[in-house]
Structure formats: C-alpha cells, structure tokens
Coordinates of C-alpha atoms in Angstrom, one line a residue:
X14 CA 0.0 0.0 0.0
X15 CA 1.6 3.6 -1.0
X16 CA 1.2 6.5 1.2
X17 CA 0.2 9.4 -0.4
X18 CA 4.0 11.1 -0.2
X19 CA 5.0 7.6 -2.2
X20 CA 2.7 8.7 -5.1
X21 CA 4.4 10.0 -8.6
X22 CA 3.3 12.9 -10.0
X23 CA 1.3 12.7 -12.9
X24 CA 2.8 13.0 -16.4
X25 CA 2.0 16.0 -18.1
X26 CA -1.1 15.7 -20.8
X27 CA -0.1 16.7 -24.3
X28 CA -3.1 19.0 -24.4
X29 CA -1.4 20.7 -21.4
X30 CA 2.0 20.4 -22.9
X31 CA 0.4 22.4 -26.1
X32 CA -0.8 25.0 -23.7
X33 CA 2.3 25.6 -22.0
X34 CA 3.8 26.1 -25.1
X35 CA 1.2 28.4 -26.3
X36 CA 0.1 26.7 -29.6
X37 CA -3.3 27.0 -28.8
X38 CA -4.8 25.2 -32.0
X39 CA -2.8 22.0 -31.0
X40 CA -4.1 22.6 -27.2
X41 CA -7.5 22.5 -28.6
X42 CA -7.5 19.5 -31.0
X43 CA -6.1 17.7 -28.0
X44 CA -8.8 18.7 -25.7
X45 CA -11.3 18.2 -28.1
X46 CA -10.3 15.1 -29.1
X47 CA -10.1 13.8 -25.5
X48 CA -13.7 15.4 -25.0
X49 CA -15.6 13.2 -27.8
X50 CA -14.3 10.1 -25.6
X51 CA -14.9 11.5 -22.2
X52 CA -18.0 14.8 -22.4
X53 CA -18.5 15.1 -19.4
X54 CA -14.8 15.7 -17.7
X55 CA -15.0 18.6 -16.1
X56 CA -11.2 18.8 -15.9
X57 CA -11.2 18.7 -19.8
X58 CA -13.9 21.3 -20.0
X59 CA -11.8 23.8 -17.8
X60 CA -8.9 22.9 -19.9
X61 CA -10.7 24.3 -23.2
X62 CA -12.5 27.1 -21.8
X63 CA -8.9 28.2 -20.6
X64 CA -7.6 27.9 -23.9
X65 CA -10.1 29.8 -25.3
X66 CA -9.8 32.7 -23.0
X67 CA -6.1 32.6 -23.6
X68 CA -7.1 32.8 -27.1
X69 CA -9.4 36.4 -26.3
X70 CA -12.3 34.0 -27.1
X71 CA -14.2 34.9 -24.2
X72 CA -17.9 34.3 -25.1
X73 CA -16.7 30.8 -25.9
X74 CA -14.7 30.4 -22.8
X75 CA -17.7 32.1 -20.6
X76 CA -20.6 30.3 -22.1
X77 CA -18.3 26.6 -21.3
X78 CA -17.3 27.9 -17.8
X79 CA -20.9 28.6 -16.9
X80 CA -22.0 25.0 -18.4
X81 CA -19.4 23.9 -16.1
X82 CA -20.9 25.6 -12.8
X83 CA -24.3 24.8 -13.5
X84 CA -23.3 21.1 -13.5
X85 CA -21.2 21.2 -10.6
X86 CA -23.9 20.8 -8.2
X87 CA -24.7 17.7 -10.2
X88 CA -21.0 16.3 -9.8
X89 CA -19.7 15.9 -6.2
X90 CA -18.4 18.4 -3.5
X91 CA -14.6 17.7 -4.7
X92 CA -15.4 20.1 -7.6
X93 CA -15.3 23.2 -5.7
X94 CA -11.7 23.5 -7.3
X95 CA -13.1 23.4 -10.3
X96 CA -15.9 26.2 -9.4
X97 CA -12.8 28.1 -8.2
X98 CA -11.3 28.1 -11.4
X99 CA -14.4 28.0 -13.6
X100 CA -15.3 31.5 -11.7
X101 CA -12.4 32.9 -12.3
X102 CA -12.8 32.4 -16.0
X103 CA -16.0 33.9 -16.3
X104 CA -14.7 36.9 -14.5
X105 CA -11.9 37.5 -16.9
X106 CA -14.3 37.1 -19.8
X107 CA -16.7 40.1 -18.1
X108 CA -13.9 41.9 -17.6
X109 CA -13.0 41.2 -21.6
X110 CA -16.4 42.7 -22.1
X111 CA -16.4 45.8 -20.4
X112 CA -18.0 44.9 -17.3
X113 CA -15.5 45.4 -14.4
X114 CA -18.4 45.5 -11.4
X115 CA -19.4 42.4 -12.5
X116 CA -16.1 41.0 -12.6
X117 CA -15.5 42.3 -8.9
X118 CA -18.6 40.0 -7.6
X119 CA -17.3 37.3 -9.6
X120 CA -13.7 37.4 -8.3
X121 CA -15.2 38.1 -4.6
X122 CA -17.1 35.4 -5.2
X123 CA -13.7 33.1 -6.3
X124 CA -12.0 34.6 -3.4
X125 CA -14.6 33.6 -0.9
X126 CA -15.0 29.7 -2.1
X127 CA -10.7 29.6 -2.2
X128 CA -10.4 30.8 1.5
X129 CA -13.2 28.2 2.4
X130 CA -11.1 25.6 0.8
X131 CA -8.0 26.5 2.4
X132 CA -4.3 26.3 1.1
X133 CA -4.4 23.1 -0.7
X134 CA -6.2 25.8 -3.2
X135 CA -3.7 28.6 -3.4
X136 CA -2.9 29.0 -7.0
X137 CA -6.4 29.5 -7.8
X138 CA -7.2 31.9 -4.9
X139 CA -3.8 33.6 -5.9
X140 CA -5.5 34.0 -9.8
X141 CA -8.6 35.5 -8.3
X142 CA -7.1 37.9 -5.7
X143 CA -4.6 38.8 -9.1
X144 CA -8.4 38.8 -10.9
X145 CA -10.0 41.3 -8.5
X146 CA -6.6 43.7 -8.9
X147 CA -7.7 43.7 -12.8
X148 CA -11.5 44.6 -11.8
X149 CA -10.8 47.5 -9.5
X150 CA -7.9 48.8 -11.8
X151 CA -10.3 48.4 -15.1
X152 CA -13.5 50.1 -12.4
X153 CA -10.9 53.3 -11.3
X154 CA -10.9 52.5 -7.8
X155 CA -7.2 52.7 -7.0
X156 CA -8.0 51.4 -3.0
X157 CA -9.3 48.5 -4.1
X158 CA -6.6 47.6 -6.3
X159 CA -4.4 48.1 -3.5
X160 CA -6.0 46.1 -1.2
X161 CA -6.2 43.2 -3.5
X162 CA -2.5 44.0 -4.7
X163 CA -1.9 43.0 -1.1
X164 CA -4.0 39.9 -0.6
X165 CA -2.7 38.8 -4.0
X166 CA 1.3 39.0 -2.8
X167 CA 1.1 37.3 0.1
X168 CA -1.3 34.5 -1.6
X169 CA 1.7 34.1 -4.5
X170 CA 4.5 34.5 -2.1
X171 CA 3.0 31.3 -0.4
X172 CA 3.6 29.4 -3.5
X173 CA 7.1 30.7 -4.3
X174 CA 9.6 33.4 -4.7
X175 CA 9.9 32.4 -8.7
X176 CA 6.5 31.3 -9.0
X177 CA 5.3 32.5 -12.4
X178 CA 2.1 34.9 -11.1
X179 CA 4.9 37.0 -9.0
X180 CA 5.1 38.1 -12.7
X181 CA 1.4 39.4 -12.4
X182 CA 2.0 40.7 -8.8
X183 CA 5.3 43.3 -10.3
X184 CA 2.9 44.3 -13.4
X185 CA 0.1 45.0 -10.3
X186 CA 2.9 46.9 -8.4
X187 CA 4.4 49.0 -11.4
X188 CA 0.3 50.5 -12.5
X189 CA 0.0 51.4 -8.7
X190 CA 2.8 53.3 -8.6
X191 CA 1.9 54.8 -11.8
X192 CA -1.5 56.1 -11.0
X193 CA 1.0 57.8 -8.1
X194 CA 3.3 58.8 -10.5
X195 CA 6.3 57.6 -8.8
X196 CA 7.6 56.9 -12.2
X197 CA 11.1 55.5 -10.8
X198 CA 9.3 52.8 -8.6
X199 CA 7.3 51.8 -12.0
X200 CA 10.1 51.0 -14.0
X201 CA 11.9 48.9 -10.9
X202 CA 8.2 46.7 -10.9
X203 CA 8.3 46.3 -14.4
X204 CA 11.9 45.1 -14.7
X205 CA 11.3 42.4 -12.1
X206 CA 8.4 41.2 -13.9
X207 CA 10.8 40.8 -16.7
X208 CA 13.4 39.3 -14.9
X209 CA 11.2 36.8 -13.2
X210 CA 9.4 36.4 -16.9
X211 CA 13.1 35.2 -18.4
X212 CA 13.7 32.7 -15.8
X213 CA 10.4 30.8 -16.2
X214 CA 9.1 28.6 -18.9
X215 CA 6.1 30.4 -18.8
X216 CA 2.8 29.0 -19.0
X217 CA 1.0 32.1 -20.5
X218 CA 3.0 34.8 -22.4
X219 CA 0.1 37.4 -22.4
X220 CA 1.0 38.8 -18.9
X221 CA 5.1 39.1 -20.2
X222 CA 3.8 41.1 -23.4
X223 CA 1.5 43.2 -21.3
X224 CA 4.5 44.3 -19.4
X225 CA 6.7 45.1 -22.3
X226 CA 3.8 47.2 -23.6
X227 CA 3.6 49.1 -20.0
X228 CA 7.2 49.5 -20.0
X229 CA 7.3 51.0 -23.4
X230 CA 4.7 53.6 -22.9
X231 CA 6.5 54.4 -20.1
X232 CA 9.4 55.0 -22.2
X233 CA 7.2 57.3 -24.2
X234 CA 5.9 59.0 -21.3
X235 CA 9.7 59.7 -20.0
X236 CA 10.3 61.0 -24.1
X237 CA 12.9 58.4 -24.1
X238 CA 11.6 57.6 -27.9
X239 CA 14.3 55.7 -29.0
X240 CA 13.9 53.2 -26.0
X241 CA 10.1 52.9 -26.6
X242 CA 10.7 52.3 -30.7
X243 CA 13.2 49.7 -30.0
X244 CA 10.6 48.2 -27.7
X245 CA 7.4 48.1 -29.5
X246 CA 9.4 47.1 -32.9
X247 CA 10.6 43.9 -30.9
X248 CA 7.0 43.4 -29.5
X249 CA 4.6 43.8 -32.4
X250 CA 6.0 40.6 -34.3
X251 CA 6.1 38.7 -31.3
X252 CA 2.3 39.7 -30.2
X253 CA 1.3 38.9 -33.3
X254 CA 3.1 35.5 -32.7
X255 CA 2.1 34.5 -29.8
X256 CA -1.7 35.9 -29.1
X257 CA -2.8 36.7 -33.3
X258 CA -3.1 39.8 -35.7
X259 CA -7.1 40.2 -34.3
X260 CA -6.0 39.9 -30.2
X261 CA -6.5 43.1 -28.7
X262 CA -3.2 43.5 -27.4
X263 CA -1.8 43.9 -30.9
X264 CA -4.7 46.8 -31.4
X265 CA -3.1 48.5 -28.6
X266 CA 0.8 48.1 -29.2
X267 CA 0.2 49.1 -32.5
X268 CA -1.9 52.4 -30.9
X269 CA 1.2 52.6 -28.9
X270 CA 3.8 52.8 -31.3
X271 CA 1.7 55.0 -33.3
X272 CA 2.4 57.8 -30.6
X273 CA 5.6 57.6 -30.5
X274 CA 6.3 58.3 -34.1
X275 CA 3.6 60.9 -33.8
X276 CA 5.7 62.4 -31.4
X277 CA 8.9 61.8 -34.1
X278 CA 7.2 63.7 -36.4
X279 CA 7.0 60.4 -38.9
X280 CA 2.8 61.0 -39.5
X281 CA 2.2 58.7 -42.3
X282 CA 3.7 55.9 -40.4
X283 CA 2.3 56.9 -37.3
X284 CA -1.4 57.5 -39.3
X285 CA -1.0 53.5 -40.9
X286 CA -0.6 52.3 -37.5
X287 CA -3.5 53.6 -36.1
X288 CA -6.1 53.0 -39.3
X289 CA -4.6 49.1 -38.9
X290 CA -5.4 49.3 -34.9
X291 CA -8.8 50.8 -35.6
X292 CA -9.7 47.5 -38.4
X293 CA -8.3 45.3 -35.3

C-alpha cells in the first residue's frame, strides 16, 4: 500500500504540454479530441474554456465555464476546485467585455470559495485575488486595487519566490505606482516582472507582453523615444506570434507605437498604425 508522499506525480497531458507552449490550436484538438471520448470531464472542460480565453475567445470560454458551474452541483463536492477556477474564468471574460463590477462579484465570489477551501487551493485563490486587482484597476478604484495587490502577494508568495504569477504581482505593483506617479518605482516593478518572466518557462505569455507594452509607454511618457521604438518594434511581431493579428493586445501596441512616431514627427507611419489598430 503507497502512502500518499510515495505517489508519482502525474505526467503531463499533451493538451497541457500544447498550452504551455502556447500553440493553442494543437491545445484545442487535444482537448477536443479527448472530450468526444470523455464529455462530461470537467477537468477537460476547464482545460478548453482556458484555452479559449487565452485565445481572447471569451464568449466561448464564458458560455463553457458557466455550463461547467451549472453542473457542478450535479457532480460531487470535490469540484469546488473546479468552481474556483471556472469563476475565475467567467470573471476574466466580463472583464474582456467591459463589465468590471461584475467582474469584482465574480472574483469576490472566487476569493470567498478559495479561502473556504484552504491552502491546498492557493494558485487558484492567488489568480482570483490577481483577478480582483484587474477589476478595480479596469472600475478606477485605485483602493481596491491596492487592497487586493496586497492579498494577492502574500497569496503568491506562499507558493514561491519564482512562482510565475509574482510576474502578475510586479505588473500590479508598477500600475499602482503609476497612478501615483512615482515613475522611478514603475520601471523597478516592471523590470522584475521581466526578470522573473526570463527565468520561467512560462505558462502564459500574455502577462510578459503586457509588461513590455507598460514598459514602453512608459518609455514614451519619459520622451525616451528611442527606447520605446526599440521596444514596441521587438514586440509587435512577437504579439502577433504568440496571441494573433485580431487579439487586442496587438490593437493597442500598435496604438502605442503610433504615438511615438507621432511624437517623431513620422505621421504617415504613425497615421497606418493607427487606421490598422482601428480594423483590429
């Protein structure tokens, strides 16, 4: 009889492998593949509604994350992990759609169950404290991002100095201490989100590519232009790489860099940029 410590960990899926790596179609075949043989998994649900928010699909990802908590009363109480997760999906996707209030009840929500189920939950509860500093920033409440800045660090600190979300808990320092304008203690943040970023294999690139976009514009807001083009001209190819041409990120780099050759007095550059942002 093996005790639980004798146990091996389990080998990674290739559907998780895929995600990691961020080829998203592959992820999904997987997962879709594996789903025609076993429906009604949640685990393989969770999986694709994940890859599809990764993907900005988020009516996709929301519509399969709310299957997934309707049916969870259905299932048995060791699901509340997957409620945890599923909850923090749909918050995301309000957030994607412009509806930051809601995603504060639905990241409250996610907070409550993962303090109910204790540590064994952390990197759940860690997502949807890191969630809730999303909803406040995206609602203008700077207080409440703080407070949840707060919550969140101590949540990802449990599970690591190099975890991969201290990434998310640097970007959530530096746009704090930009709303305060403490433009030194920005940059500091946003360099150790890059620093930790280039030590992990890291499981989603869109946080990485959201802090090279922050650190640029604050390049362009310090009129260090030369920094901020050398920045963005690295970053557009690899956004369009790694997230897609339509992703909104893209949309907004491109808006971005369009400033700063404004400001370089290069308008017909600057005026394609920003017609090929608005068709994104």
């Amino acid at each position: 009889m093996h005790r639980e410590s004798d146990k091996q960990p389990e080998e990674p899926t290739p559907a998780f492998l895929a995600r990691e790596g961020d080829d998203f179609v592959e992820a999904e075949r997987l997962l879709r593949q594996s789903l025609a043989l076993r429906p009604d998994e949640t685990a393989l649900q969770l999986g694709l509604a994940d890859v599809m928010r990764a993907q900005a699909r988020y009516a996709e990802a929301e519509s399969l994350a709310r299957r997934i908590l309707d049916r969870l009363p259905e299932i048995s109480a060791g699901d509340s992990q997957a409620a945890l997760a599923a909850t923090n999906i749909v918050g995301h996707a309000r957030l994607a759609c412009g509806s930051p209030r809601d995603a504060i009840q639905l990241f409250e929500r996610a907070v409550a169950l993962g303090v109910r189920l204790g540590p064994s939950m952390n990197p759940h509860l860690a997502e949807a404290w890191l969630g809730l500093c999303e909803a406040h920033d995206e609602n203008g409440d700077s207080a409440g991002l703080g407070a949840a800045l707060g919550r969140a660090r101590a949540a990802v600190d449990e599970l690591g100095a190099d975890h991969r979300l201290q990434v998310d808990v640097r970007y959530w320092e530096a746009i704090l201490a930009a709303t305060a304008r403490r433009l030194a203690e920005t940059e500091r943040a946003l360099d150790r989100a890059l620093a930790i970023a280039k030590t992990e294999s890291a499981y989603d690139h869109a946080i990485q590519l959201k802090v090279r976009h922050t650190l640029g514009t604050l390049y362009r807001a310090q009129q260090r232009y030369d920094e901020a083009e050398a920045l963005f001209e690295s970053l557009l190819p690899e956004v369009a790489r790694r997230l897609s041409l339509r992703h909104e990120r893209y949309s907004l780099v491109l808006h971005s860099f369009a400033r700063v050759r404004r400001t370089q007095g290069r308008w017909r550059e600057a005026e394609a940029m920003l017609a090929e942002a608005l068709e994104g």
